[in-house]
Amino acid sequence: MTEYLLLRHRNRGEENIADLDTYLSLGGFEAYERVVTTMTPQEVIDIVKASGLRGRGGAGFPTGVKWSFLSDRFPRYVVANSDESEPGTFKDREIMEQNPFQFLEGLMICAYAAQAEVAYNYCRGEFWELTQVLESKVRQLNDRGLLGRRIFDTDYSLQINHHLGAGAYICGEESALLESIEGKLGQPRLKPPFPADRGLYQLPTVVNNTETLTNVPLIISRGPEWYKSIGTEKSCGPKIMCLSGHAKHPGNYETPLGITFRELIFDLAGGIRDDKALKAIMPSGASAPFLPASDEVLDTPLTYEDIPKIGSQLGSASIILLDETVDISWAALKTMKFFEHESCGKCTPCREGTYWMYHLLGRINSDKAEQADVDLLGEVAQQVVGKCLCPLGDFATSAVFSGIELFQQDFNLHIATAVNGKDDSNTK
Amino acid sequence: MSSNTANQTLRTRYSAEVKDILKRYPDDQKRSAVMPLLFLSQKEGLQATVSVMSEIAQILDISITQVASIVGFYTLYYSHSGGKNRIQICTDLPCALRGADDFADKVCEKLGVKLGETTEDGEFTVESVMCLAACDKAPMFQVQNGDGITYHERQTISDVQAVIEQLGNAEIDKSPEGAE
C-alpha cells in the first residue's frame, strides 16, 4: 500500500498527527463537521452501510447494519471497544497512541449517527498511560468546541468519557463490556436482547471496535465507492494485520484485505526468524484453529470469506507464526492456560471445561499421559463447544480440535515418551 | 460493619478526583464508578482493604460485597498484600515464542523469588500474566504500583536491573516526604 489510511502517522510528512493542530491542518474533523452540520443520522448510516465496512474486533459484522438496529428509544449510548486483549493483537493500541484523533473522530461520527450524547471509550486497564493521554486529547476537543454543548452551533451535544477495565479478556465481549461499565462483573449477557435494543443501562447502545471506528472518517470524506474499491467484494477496506511469534519482523502491517498469508509473511515481514521453516499459523490469536503452513494456506487471501474455507477465521487478524521447532501440544497448553484464566465462570461447560483441558494438556506436556487422556481431551472439548453464552468456550476448543487433528504426531511423541518411561520403570 | 470500619481517605484526600469520576456516569448509575474508585484507592497502596472497600461502598451506596466481588473478579485489583511494585511479565504464547518464559525465570533469579512471590523487603512481587497487547515487542512486562501502570518493552535483563534500581531508589527518595 502506498498510503497508510489507519496508521496515517507512518505517512511521510505526517509525523505528528497525534497533535491536534497537525491533524486539523490535514483535514481532520472535516468529515465530522460535515456530518453534524449537513447530514441526517440516517444518511450517515446509509453511507457506512454502502461502504461495506465490517467490524474489525473479530466478528466481522457489517458496521452500518449494526448501527441501523438501534431501537427507537433515548437516550442512547455509543461505546468504543478498546479492550484489545486477544493474544497476538496490538493494533488498537498503535492507532490510539499514534493516530488518536482519527479514532476519536470516528467515535464522534458514530455517536452522531446513533444520536448519542454520551460516548465511552472502554480501554483495557493496562492501557493506563495511554488512557491518560487520550483523556487529555478529549479535553482539547472540548476546549475547541468539537465536543461539548451545541457543537458547530447545532442542537447536537456530545461528551466522551473513558472507562478503564482491570484485566479481564472477557470484557472484550460487548455485553460483558457493558456490564463492566455498569460496575459489575464482566460476564456476558444472554442475547437477545442485543445491545442495540438493551445495552448500557438497558438503553440502546452501539459497541464498535477501535479500528472499525478509525475507518469511518475516511468513508465519510472519500465516499463509500472509494472505500469499496479497496480489498475484496465481501471484505472491503484496509486492515491492520498484527504479526507476532516467529516472524522475522513482527509488528503491525496495514494492507488491503485480500493480501495472502505468503505476501504478508514473506514479502512484508521478511519471512521466519533465523530462516527456519514455518510450521503453523494461528490467524486469529488464541481463538481460531491452527492452520498448517501448506501452500494452499499460504496462498489464501486474508479475508472474512476465504479463511473459513480453509478451516479457520480472520478474526481481528492477530496472526501468530509458529516455526518448525514448536511443539503444537505446548502451544495448545499455552492457549488453554489463557482461556482457563480468562473464563469468567458464568457458564459451567466453559469454567470447568477450560480447567480440565488445561490440566489434561499439562499432563500430556509433562509426558505423563496415555492415549486415553488425549481422547478425553477431545471429549471434554466436545462438551464445551456450542454450550456457552458467549464464544469464549468455543474459542478455547479451537486449539484442541485443530491441534489433535493436524499435528497428532506432536501429541503422540509425548504419549510415546510416557509409555517408554513406564517400561523403564517396570524393568527397574 | 461498613460504618465502623470505613475511613474517609478518598473523600478527604482525593475529593476532586472522586467528584470527577462520579461525573462520568449518570446520577442514578453511581455503581459504574466502582472500578475507577478502586484504581484511585491504589494510590494509597495496591491492596483493597476492607476499609477501602467500605468507603467505596458508602460513596456509591452499594454493599461492600458488591465492591469485593469486583476486586475478586478483575486481576488488577488485589485483596491480599503484595509488593509495592508488581512486575508483571507477559508469558502468553506470542511472548513465549520470543523467549518470555526464560526471561521471567531470569527476572525471578535476579530478585531471588519465584513467580508469584514478593521480595523480602516488600518492594517487588513478580508475576506472569496474560497477553498485554505488546506481542511484537517481547520480552516485555508492566509495573503496577501506586502511580499506575507502566509498560517496559523489548527488555533485556540489564534493562530490568535499571528499572528495579530506579523503582527502589524512587521509594527511598520518597520516604522522608511520605512520613507524615
Coordinates of C-alpha atoms in Angstrom, one line a residue, chain A residues 53-342:
Chain A
L53 CA -17.2 -1.8 6.4
R54 CA -17.2 -4.8 8.7
G55 CA -16.3 -4.9 12.4
R56 CA -12.6 -5.2 13.0
G57 CA -12.9 -6.6 16.5
G58 CA -13.2 -10.2 15.3
A59 CA -16.8 -11.0 14.3
G60 CA -16.7 -9.0 11.0
F61 CA -20.3 -7.9 11.3
P62 CA -21.4 -5.1 8.9
T63 CA -21.0 -1.9 10.8
G64 CA -23.7 0.2 9.2
V65 CA -26.2 -2.6 9.7
K66 CA -25.3 -2.8 13.3
W67 CA -26.0 1.0 13.6
S68 CA -29.3 0.6 11.9
F69 CA -30.6 -1.9 14.5
L70 CA -30.9 0.7 17.3
S71 CA -34.3 0.8 19.0
D72 CA -36.3 3.9 18.8
R73 CA -35.6 5.0 22.4
F74 CA -33.5 7.6 24.0
P75 CA -31.0 8.4 25.5
R76 CA -28.7 6.1 23.6
Y77 CA -25.0 5.3 24.1
V78 CA -22.0 4.6 21.9
V79 CA -19.1 2.7 23.2
A80 CA -15.6 2.1 21.7
N81 CA -14.3 -1.3 22.4
S82 CA -10.6 -0.7 23.1
D83 CA -10.2 -3.7 25.4
E84 CA -7.8 -5.3 23.0
S85 CA -6.8 -8.5 24.8
E86 CA -6.7 -11.3 22.3
P87 CA -3.2 -12.9 22.4
G88 CA -1.4 -11.6 19.3
T89 CA -3.5 -8.3 19.0
F90 CA -1.8 -5.0 19.4
K91 CA -3.3 -2.8 16.6
D92 CA -5.8 -0.7 18.5
R93 CA -3.0 0.4 20.8
E94 CA -0.9 1.7 17.9
I95 CA -3.9 3.5 16.5
M96 CA -4.7 5.2 19.8
E97 CA -1.1 6.1 20.6
Q98 CA -0.2 7.4 17.2
N99 CA -3.4 8.4 15.4
P100 CA -5.8 9.2 18.3
F101 CA -7.8 11.9 16.6
Q102 CA -8.9 9.8 13.6
F103 CA -10.2 7.2 16.1
L104 CA -11.9 9.8 18.2
E105 CA -13.4 11.4 15.1
G106 CA -14.8 8.0 14.1
L107 CA -16.3 7.6 17.5
M108 CA -17.8 11.0 17.3
I109 CA -19.3 10.4 13.9
C110 CA -20.7 7.1 15.2
A111 CA -22.2 8.9 18.2
Y112 CA -23.9 11.4 15.9
A113 CA -25.3 8.6 13.7
A114 CA -26.7 7.0 16.8
Q115 CA -27.8 10.3 18.2
A116 CA -26.0 9.5 21.4
E117 CA -24.9 12.4 23.5
V118 CA -22.5 10.4 25.7
A119 CA -19.9 8.1 24.4
Y120 CA -17.5 5.9 26.4
N121 CA -14.1 4.6 25.3
Y122 CA -13.5 1.3 27.2
C123 CA -9.8 0.8 27.4
R124 CA -8.2 -2.3 29.0
G125 CA -6.7 -1.3 32.4
E126 CA -3.2 -2.0 31.2
F127 CA -3.5 0.9 28.8
W128 CA -3.2 3.2 31.8
E129 CA -0.7 5.7 30.4
L130 CA -2.4 5.7 27.0
T131 CA -5.8 6.4 28.6
Q132 CA -4.4 9.4 30.4
V133 CA -3.1 10.8 27.1
L134 CA -6.5 10.1 25.4
E135 CA -8.3 11.9 28.2
S136 CA -6.1 14.9 27.6
K137 CA -7.0 14.7 23.8
V138 CA -10.7 14.7 24.7
R139 CA -10.1 17.8 26.9
Q140 CA -8.5 19.5 23.9
L141 CA -11.6 18.7 21.7
N142 CA -13.8 20.1 24.4
D143 CA -11.7 23.3 24.5
R144 CA -12.0 23.7 20.7
G145 CA -15.8 23.2 20.8
L146 CA -15.6 19.9 18.8
L147 CA -17.1 18.2 21.9
G148 CA -19.5 19.7 24.4
R149 CA -22.8 21.5 24.0
R150 CA -24.3 22.8 20.8
I151 CA -21.4 21.6 18.5
F152 CA -21.0 23.8 15.4
D153 CA -24.0 25.8 16.6
T154 CA -26.3 22.9 16.1
D155 CA -28.6 21.2 18.6
Y156 CA -26.2 18.3 18.9
S157 CA -24.2 17.8 22.1
L158 CA -21.6 15.1 22.8
Q159 CA -19.2 14.2 25.6
I160 CA -16.7 11.4 25.6
N161 CA -15.7 9.6 28.8
H162 CA -13.1 6.9 29.4
H163 CA -13.6 3.8 31.4
L164 CA -10.7 1.6 32.3
G165 CA -11.0 -2.2 32.5
A166 CA -8.9 -4.0 35.1
G167 CA -7.5 -7.1 33.5
A168 CA -10.3 -9.3 32.1
Y169 CA -10.3 -10.6 28.5
I170 CA -14.0 -11.4 28.6
C171 CA -14.7 -7.6 28.7
G172 CA -13.9 -7.5 25.0
E173 CA -17.2 -9.3 24.5
E174 CA -19.6 -6.5 24.1
S175 CA -22.3 -7.4 26.6
A176 CA -19.6 -8.2 29.3
L177 CA -18.0 -4.8 28.5
L178 CA -21.3 -3.1 29.2
E179 CA -21.7 -4.9 32.5
S180 CA -18.2 -3.8 33.4
I181 CA -19.1 -0.1 32.7
E182 CA -22.1 -0.6 34.9
G183 CA -19.7 -1.5 37.7
K184 CA -20.5 -5.3 37.7
L185 CA -18.5 -8.4 37.0
G186 CA -17.6 -8.6 33.3
Q187 CA -19.8 -11.5 32.5
P188 CA -21.7 -11.8 29.1
R189 CA -25.4 -11.3 29.0
L190 CA -27.9 -13.7 27.4
K191 CA -28.8 -12.5 23.9
P192 CA -31.3 -11.4 22.7
P193 CA -31.9 -8.6 23.7
F194 CA -28.9 -7.2 21.8
P195 CA -27.1 -4.0 22.9
A196 CA -28.8 -2.1 20.1
D197 CA -32.1 -2.7 22.0
R198 CA -30.9 -3.0 25.6
G199 CA -27.3 -2.1 26.0
L200 CA -25.7 0.2 28.6
Y201 CA -28.1 0.8 31.4
Q202 CA -30.7 -1.1 29.4
L203 CA -30.7 1.7 26.8
P204 CA -30.0 1.3 23.0
T205 CA -26.2 1.1 22.5
V206 CA -23.7 0.7 19.7
V207 CA -20.4 -1.0 20.6
N208 CA -17.7 -0.8 17.9
N209 CA -14.0 -1.8 17.9
T210 CA -11.4 0.9 17.8
E211 CA -10.0 0.0 14.4
T212 CA -13.6 -0.1 13.0
L213 CA -14.3 3.4 14.1
T214 CA -11.0 4.7 12.8
N215 CA -12.2 3.7 9.2
V216 CA -15.3 5.9 9.5
P217 CA -13.9 9.4 8.9
L218 CA -12.2 8.1 5.7
I219 CA -15.5 6.6 4.4
I220 CA -17.3 9.9 5.0
S221 CA -14.6 12.1 3.4
R222 CA -13.7 10.0 0.4
G223 CA -17.0 8.2 -0.1
P224 CA -18.3 4.6 0.1
E225 CA -17.4 3.8 -3.5
W226 CA -13.7 4.7 -2.9
Y227 CA -13.7 2.5 0.2
K228 CA -15.3 -0.4 -1.6
S229 CA -12.5 -0.3 -4.2
I230 CA -10.0 -1.4 -1.5
G231 CA -9.9 -5.1 -0.7
T232 CA -12.3 -7.7 -2.0
E233 CA -16.0 -7.6 -2.7
K234 CA -17.0 -9.0 0.7
S235 CA -14.1 -7.8 2.7
C236 CA -13.7 -4.1 2.0
G237 CA -11.1 -1.6 3.1
P238 CA -7.7 -1.6 4.7
K239 CA -6.9 -3.9 7.7
I240 CA -4.1 -3.8 10.2
M241 CA -2.6 -7.3 10.4
C242 CA -0.8 -7.9 13.7
L243 CA 2.1 -10.3 13.1
S244 CA 3.7 -11.9 16.1
G245 CA 5.6 -15.1 17.1
H246 CA 8.3 -16.3 14.9
A247 CA 8.1 -13.6 12.2
K248 CA 11.5 -12.1 11.3
H249 CA 10.0 -8.6 11.7
P250 CA 6.9 -8.8 13.9
G251 CA 4.6 -5.8 14.0
N252 CA 1.5 -4.1 12.6
Y253 CA 1.2 -4.3 8.8
E254 CA -1.6 -2.2 7.2
T255 CA -2.6 -3.8 3.9
P256 CA -5.8 -4.0 1.9
L257 CA -7.9 -7.0 2.9
G258 CA -7.2 -9.8 0.5
I259 CA -3.4 -9.9 0.7
T260 CA -2.3 -13.6 1.1
F261 CA -0.5 -15.1 4.1
R262 CA 2.5 -15.6 1.8
E263 CA 2.7 -11.9 0.8
L264 CA 2.3 -10.7 4.4
I265 CA 4.7 -13.1 6.0
F266 CA 7.4 -13.4 3.3
D267 CA 7.2 -10.2 1.3
L268 CA 6.4 -7.7 4.0
A269 CA 7.6 -9.3 7.3
G270 CA 10.9 -10.8 5.9
G271 CA 9.9 -14.4 6.5
I272 CA 10.6 -16.6 9.5
R273 CA 13.1 -15.7 12.2
D274 CA 16.5 -17.4 11.7
D275 CA 15.2 -18.6 8.3
K276 CA 13.6 -21.6 9.9
A277 CA 10.6 -23.4 8.3
L278 CA 7.1 -22.2 9.1
K279 CA 5.1 -25.0 10.8
A280 CA 1.7 -23.5 11.7
I281 CA -0.2 -20.2 11.7
M282 CA -2.8 -19.0 14.2
P283 CA -4.6 -16.5 12.1
S284 CA -6.9 -15.1 14.9
G285 CA -4.8 -15.2 18.1
A286 CA -5.6 -17.9 20.6
S287 CA -9.2 -18.2 19.4
A288 CA -9.2 -19.8 16.0
P289 CA -7.9 -23.2 14.8
F290 CA -4.3 -23.7 13.8
L291 CA -3.6 -23.8 10.1
P292 CA -0.7 -25.9 8.7
A293 CA 1.8 -23.9 6.7
S294 CA 0.9 -25.5 3.4
D295 CA 1.0 -23.9 0.0
E296 CA -2.8 -23.8 0.0
V297 CA -2.9 -22.0 3.3
L298 CA -0.1 -19.6 2.4
D299 CA -1.9 -18.6 -0.9
T300 CA -5.2 -17.9 0.9
P301 CA -6.3 -14.3 0.9
L302 CA -6.8 -12.7 4.3
T303 CA -10.5 -12.1 4.1
Y304 CA -13.6 -12.8 6.2
E305 CA -14.8 -15.2 3.5
D306 CA -11.7 -17.1 2.5
I307 CA -10.1 -18.1 5.8
P308 CA -13.2 -20.1 6.9
K309 CA -12.9 -22.1 3.7
I310 CA -9.6 -23.5 4.9
G311 CA -10.9 -24.1 8.4
S312 CA -10.1 -21.1 10.5
Q313 CA -11.1 -17.4 10.9
L314 CA -9.7 -14.0 10.1
G315 CA -11.0 -12.6 13.5
S316 CA -9.1 -9.4 14.3
A317 CA -6.1 -10.6 12.2
S318 CA -3.8 -11.3 15.1
I319 CA -1.6 -13.7 13.3
I320 CA 0.8 -15.8 15.4
L321 CA 3.5 -17.7 13.5
L322 CA 4.9 -20.9 14.8
D323 CA 8.2 -22.3 13.3
E324 CA 9.3 -25.9 12.9
T325 CA 10.7 -26.0 16.5
V326 CA 7.3 -25.5 18.1
D327 CA 5.6 -28.5 19.7
I328 CA 1.9 -27.8 18.9
S329 CA 0.7 -29.6 22.1
W330 CA 2.8 -27.0 24.0
A331 CA 1.2 -24.2 22.0
A332 CA -2.2 -25.6 22.8
L333 CA -1.3 -25.8 26.5
K334 CA -0.3 -22.1 26.5
T335 CA -3.5 -21.2 24.7
M336 CA -5.6 -23.2 27.2
K337 CA -3.8 -21.6 30.2
F338 CA -5.0 -18.3 28.8
F339 CA -8.6 -19.4 28.5
E340 CA -8.6 -21.2 31.8
H341 CA -7.5 -18.0 33.4
E342 CA -9.9 -15.8 31.4

